[in-house]
XYZ file of C-alpha atoms in Angstrom:
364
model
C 4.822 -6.702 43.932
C 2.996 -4.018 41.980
C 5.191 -4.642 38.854
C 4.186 -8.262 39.373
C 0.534 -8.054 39.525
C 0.547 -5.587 36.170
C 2.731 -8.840 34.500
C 0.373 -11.131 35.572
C -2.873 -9.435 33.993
C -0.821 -8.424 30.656
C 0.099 -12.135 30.105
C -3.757 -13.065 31.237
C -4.967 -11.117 28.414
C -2.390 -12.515 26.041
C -3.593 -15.982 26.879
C -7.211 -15.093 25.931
C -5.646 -14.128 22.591
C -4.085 -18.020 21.318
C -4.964 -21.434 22.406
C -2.223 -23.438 21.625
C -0.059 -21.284 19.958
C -2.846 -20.269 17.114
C -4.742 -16.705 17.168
C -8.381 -16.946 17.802
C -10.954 -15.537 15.144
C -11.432 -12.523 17.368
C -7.910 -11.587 17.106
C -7.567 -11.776 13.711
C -10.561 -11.062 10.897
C -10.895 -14.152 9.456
C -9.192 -14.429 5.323
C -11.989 -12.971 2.713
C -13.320 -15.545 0.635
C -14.776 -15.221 -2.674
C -16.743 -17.672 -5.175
C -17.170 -17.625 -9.092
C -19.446 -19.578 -10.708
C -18.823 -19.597 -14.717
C -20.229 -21.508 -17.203
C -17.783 -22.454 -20.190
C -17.477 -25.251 -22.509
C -19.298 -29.065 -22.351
C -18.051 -31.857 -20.311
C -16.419 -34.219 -22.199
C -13.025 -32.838 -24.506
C -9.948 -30.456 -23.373
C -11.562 -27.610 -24.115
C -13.346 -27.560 -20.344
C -9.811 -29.304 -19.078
C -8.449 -25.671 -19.965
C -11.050 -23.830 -17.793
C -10.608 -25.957 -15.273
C -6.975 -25.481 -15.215
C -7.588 -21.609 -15.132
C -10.008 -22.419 -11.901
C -7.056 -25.026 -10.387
C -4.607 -21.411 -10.737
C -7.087 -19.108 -8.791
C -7.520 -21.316 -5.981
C -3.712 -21.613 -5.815
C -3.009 -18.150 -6.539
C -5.223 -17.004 -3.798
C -4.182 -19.841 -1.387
C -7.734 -21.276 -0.923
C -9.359 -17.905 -0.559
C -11.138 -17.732 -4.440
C -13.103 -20.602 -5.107
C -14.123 -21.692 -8.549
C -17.231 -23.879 -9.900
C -16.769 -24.715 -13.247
C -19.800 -24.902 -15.211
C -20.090 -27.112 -18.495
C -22.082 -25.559 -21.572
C -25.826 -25.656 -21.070
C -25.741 -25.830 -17.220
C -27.639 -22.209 -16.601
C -28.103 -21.301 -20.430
C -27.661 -22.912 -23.790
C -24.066 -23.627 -24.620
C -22.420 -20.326 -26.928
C -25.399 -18.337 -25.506
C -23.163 -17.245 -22.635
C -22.966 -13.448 -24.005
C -27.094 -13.533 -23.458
C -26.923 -14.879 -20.174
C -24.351 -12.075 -18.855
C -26.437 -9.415 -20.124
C -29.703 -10.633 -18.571
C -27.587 -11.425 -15.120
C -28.216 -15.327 -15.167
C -24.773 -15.546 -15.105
C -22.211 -13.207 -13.353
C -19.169 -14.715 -15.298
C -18.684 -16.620 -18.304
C -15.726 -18.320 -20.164
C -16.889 -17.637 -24.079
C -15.931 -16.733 -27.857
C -16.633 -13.702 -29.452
C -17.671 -15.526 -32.393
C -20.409 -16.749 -30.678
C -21.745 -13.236 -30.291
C -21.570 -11.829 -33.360
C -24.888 -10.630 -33.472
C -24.465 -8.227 -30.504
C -21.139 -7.333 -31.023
C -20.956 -7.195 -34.606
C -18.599 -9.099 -37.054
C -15.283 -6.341 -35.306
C -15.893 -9.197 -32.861
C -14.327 -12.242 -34.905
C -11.165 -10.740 -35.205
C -10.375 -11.461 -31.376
C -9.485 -14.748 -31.798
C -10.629 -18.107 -33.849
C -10.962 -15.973 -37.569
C -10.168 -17.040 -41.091
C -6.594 -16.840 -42.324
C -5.833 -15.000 -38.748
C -2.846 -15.005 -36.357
C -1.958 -18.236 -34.714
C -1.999 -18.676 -30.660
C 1.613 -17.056 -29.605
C 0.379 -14.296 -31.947
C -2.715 -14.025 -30.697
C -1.357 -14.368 -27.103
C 1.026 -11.305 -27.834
C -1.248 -9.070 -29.164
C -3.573 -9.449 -26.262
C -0.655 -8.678 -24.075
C 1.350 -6.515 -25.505
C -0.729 -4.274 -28.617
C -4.349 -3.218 -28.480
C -6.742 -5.861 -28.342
C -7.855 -4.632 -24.673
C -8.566 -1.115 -25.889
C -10.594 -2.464 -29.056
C -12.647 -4.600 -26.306
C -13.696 -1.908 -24.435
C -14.849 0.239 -27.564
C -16.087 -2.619 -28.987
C -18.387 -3.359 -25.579
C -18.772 -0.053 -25.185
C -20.629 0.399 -28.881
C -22.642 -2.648 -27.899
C -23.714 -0.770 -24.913
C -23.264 -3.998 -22.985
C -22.359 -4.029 -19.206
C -20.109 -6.410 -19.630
C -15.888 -6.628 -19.226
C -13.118 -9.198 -20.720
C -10.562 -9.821 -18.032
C -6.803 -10.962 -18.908
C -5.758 -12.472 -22.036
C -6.989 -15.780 -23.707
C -7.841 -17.750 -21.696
C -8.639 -20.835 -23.508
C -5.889 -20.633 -26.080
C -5.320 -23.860 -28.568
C -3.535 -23.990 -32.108
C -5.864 -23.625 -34.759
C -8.868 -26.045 -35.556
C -8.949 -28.626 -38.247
C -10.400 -27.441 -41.318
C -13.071 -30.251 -41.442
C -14.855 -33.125 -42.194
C -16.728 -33.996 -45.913
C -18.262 -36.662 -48.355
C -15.390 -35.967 -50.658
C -11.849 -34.001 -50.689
C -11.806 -30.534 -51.239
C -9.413 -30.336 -54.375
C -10.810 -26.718 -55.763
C -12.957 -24.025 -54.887
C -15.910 -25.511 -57.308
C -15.883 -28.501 -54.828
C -17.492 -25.637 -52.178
C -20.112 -24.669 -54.632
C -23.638 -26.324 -53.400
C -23.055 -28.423 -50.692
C -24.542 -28.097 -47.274
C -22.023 -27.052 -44.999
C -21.948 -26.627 -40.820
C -19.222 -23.537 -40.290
C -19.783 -20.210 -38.703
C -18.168 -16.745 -37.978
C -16.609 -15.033 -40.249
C -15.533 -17.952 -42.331
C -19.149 -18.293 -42.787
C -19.727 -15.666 -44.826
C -16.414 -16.745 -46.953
C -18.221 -20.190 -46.997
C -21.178 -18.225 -48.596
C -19.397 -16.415 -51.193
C -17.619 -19.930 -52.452
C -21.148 -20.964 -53.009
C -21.527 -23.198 -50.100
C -25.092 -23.297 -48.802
C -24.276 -22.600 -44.856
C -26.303 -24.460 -42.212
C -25.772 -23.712 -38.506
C -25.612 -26.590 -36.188
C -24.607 -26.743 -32.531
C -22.003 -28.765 -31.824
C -23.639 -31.757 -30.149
C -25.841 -31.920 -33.569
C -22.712 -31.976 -35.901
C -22.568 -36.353 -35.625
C -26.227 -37.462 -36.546
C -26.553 -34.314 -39.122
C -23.944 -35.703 -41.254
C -25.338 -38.992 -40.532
C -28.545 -38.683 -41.748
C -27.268 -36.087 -44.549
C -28.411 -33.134 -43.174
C -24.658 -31.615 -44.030
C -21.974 -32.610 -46.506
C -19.294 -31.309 -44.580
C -18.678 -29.719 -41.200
C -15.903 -27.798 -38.973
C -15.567 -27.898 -35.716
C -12.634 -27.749 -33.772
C -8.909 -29.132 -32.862
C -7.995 -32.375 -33.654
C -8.476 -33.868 -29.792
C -12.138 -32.073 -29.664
C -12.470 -33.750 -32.980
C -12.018 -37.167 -31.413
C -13.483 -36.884 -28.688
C -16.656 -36.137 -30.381
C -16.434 -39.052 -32.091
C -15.519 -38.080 -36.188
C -13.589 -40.813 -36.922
C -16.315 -42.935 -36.683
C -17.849 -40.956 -40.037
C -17.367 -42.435 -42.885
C -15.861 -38.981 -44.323
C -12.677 -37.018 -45.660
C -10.287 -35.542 -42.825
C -9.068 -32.131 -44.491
C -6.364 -30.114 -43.370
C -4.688 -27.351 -42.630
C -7.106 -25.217 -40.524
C -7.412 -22.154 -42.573
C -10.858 -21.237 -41.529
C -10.212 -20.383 -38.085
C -6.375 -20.494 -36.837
C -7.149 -20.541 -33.373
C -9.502 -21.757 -30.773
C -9.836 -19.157 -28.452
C -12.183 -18.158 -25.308
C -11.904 -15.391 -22.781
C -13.269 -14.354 -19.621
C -15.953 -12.656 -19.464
C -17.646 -10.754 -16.170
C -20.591 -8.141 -15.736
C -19.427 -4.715 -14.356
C -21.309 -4.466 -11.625
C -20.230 -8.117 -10.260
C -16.382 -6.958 -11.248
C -16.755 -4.123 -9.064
C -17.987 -5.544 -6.015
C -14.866 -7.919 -6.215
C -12.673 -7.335 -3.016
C -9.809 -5.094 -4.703
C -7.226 -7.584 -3.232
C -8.741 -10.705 -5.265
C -9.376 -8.304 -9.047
C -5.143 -8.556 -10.126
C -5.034 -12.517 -8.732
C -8.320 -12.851 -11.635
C -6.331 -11.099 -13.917
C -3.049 -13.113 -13.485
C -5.123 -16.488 -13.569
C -6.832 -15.374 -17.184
C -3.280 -14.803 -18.558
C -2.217 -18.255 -18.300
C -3.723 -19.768 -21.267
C -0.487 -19.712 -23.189
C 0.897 -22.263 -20.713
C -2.588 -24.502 -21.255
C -1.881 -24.202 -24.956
C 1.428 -25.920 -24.697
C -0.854 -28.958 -23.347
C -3.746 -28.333 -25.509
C -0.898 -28.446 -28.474
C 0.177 -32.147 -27.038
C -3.587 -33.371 -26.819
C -3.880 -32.508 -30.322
C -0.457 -34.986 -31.379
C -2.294 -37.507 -28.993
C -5.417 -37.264 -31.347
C -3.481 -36.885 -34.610
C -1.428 -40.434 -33.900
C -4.641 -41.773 -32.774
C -6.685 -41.224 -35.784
C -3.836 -42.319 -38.198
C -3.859 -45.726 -35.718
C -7.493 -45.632 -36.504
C -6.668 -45.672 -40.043
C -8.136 -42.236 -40.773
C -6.202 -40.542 -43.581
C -5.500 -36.705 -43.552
C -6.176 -35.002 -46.814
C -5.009 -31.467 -47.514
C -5.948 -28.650 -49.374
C -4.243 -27.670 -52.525
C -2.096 -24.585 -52.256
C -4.025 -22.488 -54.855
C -7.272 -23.350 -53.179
C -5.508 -21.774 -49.515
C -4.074 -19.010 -51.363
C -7.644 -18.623 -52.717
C -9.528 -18.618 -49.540
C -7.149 -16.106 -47.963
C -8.041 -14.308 -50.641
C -11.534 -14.280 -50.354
C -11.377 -13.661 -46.407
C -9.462 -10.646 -47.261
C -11.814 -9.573 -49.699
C -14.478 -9.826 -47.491
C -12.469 -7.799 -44.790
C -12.133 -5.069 -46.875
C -15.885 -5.115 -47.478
C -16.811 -5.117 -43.579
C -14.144 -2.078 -43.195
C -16.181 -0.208 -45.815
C -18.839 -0.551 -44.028
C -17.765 -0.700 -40.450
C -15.287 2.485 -39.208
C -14.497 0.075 -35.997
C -13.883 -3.221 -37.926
C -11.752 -1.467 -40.200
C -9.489 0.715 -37.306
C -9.226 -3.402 -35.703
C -8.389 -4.774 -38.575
C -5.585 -2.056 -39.510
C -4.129 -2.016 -36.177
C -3.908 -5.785 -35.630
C -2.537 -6.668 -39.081
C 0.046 -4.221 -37.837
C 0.811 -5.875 -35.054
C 1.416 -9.103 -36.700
C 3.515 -7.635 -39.772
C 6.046 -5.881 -37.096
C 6.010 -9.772 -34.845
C 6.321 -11.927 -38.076
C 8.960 -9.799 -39.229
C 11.303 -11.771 -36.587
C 9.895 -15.001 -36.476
C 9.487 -15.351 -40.300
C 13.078 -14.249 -40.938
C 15.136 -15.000 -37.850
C 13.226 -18.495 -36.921
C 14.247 -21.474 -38.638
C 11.598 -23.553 -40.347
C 11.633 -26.760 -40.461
C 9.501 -28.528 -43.072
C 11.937 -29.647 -44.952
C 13.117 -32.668 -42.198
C 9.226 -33.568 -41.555
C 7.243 -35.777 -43.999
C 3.772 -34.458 -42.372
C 4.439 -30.847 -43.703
C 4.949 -32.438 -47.377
């Protein structure tokens, strides 16, 4: 009877435990949750598609538990002021470019991703992953004294950008000389020394500048970005390929201090998300087709730079390279150790991968 009793109470206090099969709250602590709020790109083009795809990968990653709120461009600060805003702490996390920040981080800072004559996206993805571009972003930070981190790999990743929009085609260097041109990073200063008079316009101001003849020509982005802004509409010259910047890329970016109050068990499902953007650039790539079929519908012819004129502005952008590595121990030690990289991963694709432009009347 004794025995009995001691049952009794022992399946008493189980029963306080579950209603209806399920553990009560004061059983089990309830699952951590965590939010991010990150500002990124504008509404409106795939570019903020891929960030919310990155946020769409937490939340399943973490089952629920990390929640994301995708911010467009200009929501808590101006849109490519995002570096700014970390520093200051009116934003905890960001989804930027380096070459938007230029100025703090110095011109080392183009060479992660959208530069001149650069690697394209699989390259870029590799070196992230698998050579030094992590270690380079921590000196390069560090220098900057800025309490600030890059987590993962690209994580906006697209193929490279079209190389623009102008009044006429670009047949020869001379054609650069004078006119009034909307680019920026580091093919900027290439821009400068063919003679072109440089003009820096945000992105929203790119239509109605070359409207009113503000510019002559512009850059901007990939061909889907470029129609969703609206280009065709121009009456101007679609030039191709992209040599002045051979990606599109943005990475995360977090302050320190909000990294390390992160619950530990959340920091590696981050990381994992941020590395995805070579599966978003296999989409970003088909957006692009999408636009390219849709301005040749639109009647929209694509014009293409003259071989000598590429050869020529590859070798002005490594002219100026060597400059800024005269100059700039850091840029130079990047510049080295990434060309590296690329020599020793070209050196199978160029040779053991077949190309194919002879079968394709678009690479002609």
């Amino acid at each position: 009877m004794k025995k009995y009793g001691i049952l009794v109470a022992l399946l008493a206090l189980a029963g306080s435990w579950f209603v209806g099969g399920a553990l009560l709250p004061s059983a089990v602590a309830a699952s951590p949750t965590y939010k991010m709020d990150l500002q990124c790109w504008p509404q409106g083009g795939p570019y903020f598609e891929q960030v919310k795809f990155f946020g769409k990968r937490i939340e399943k990653y973490s089952s629920g538990r990390i929640k994301v709120n995708v911010l467009p461009g200009g929501t808590v600060c101006p849109m490519t002021k995002e570096f700014d805003a970390l520093e200051t702490g009116a934003l905890k996390w960001a989804v930027t470019s380096p070459n938007f920040s230029l100025g703090r981080l110095g011109r080392v800072g183009g060479l992660f991703g959208a530069d001149p004559a650069g690697p394209n996206a699989t390259e870029l993805f590799a070196w992230y992953r698998y050579g030094e571009a992590h270690t380079f972003w921590k000196e390069v930070l560090e220098r900057a004294k800025a309490n600030i981190m890059v987590i993962g790999g690209p994580l906006h990743l697209t193929g490279a950008e079209s190389f623009g929009w102008f009044k006429k085609p670009i047949t020869s260097l001379n054609d650069f000389k004078g006119i009034k041109y909307r680019c920026m990073g580091l093919y900027g200063e290439v821009a400068k020394k063919m003679g072109a008079a440089v003009v820096n316009l945000p992105g929203g101001e790119i239509y109605q500048a070359y409207e009113r003849g503000v510019i002559d020509g512009f850059e901007y982005c990939t061909p889907s970005m470029d129609l969703s802004a609206g280009f065709h509409n121009l009456k101007a010259v679609r030039m191709e390929p992209g040599m002045q910047s051979t990606t599109s890329l943005s990475v995360l970016m977090v302050r320190k201090d909000t990294w390390e109050k992160v619950p530990d068990e959340f920091k590696p499902i981050i990381e994992a998300a941020a590395w995805g953007g070579i599966e978003d650039y296999a989409w970003s790539t088909l957006e692009d087709a999408k636009a390219i079929r849709k301005f040749e519908e639109l009647g929209v012819k694509t014009h293409f730079l003259p071989q000598e004129v590429q050869r020529e502005i590859v070798k002005q952008i490594e002219t100026l390279y060597e400059e800024l590595g005269k100059s700039d121990p850091l840029f130079k030690k990047v510049a080295e150790s990434r060309n590296q990289f690329l020599k020793e991963f070209r050196s199978v694709d160029y040779v053991v991968q077949p190309r194919y432009e002879w079968k394709y009347a678009f690479s002609k």
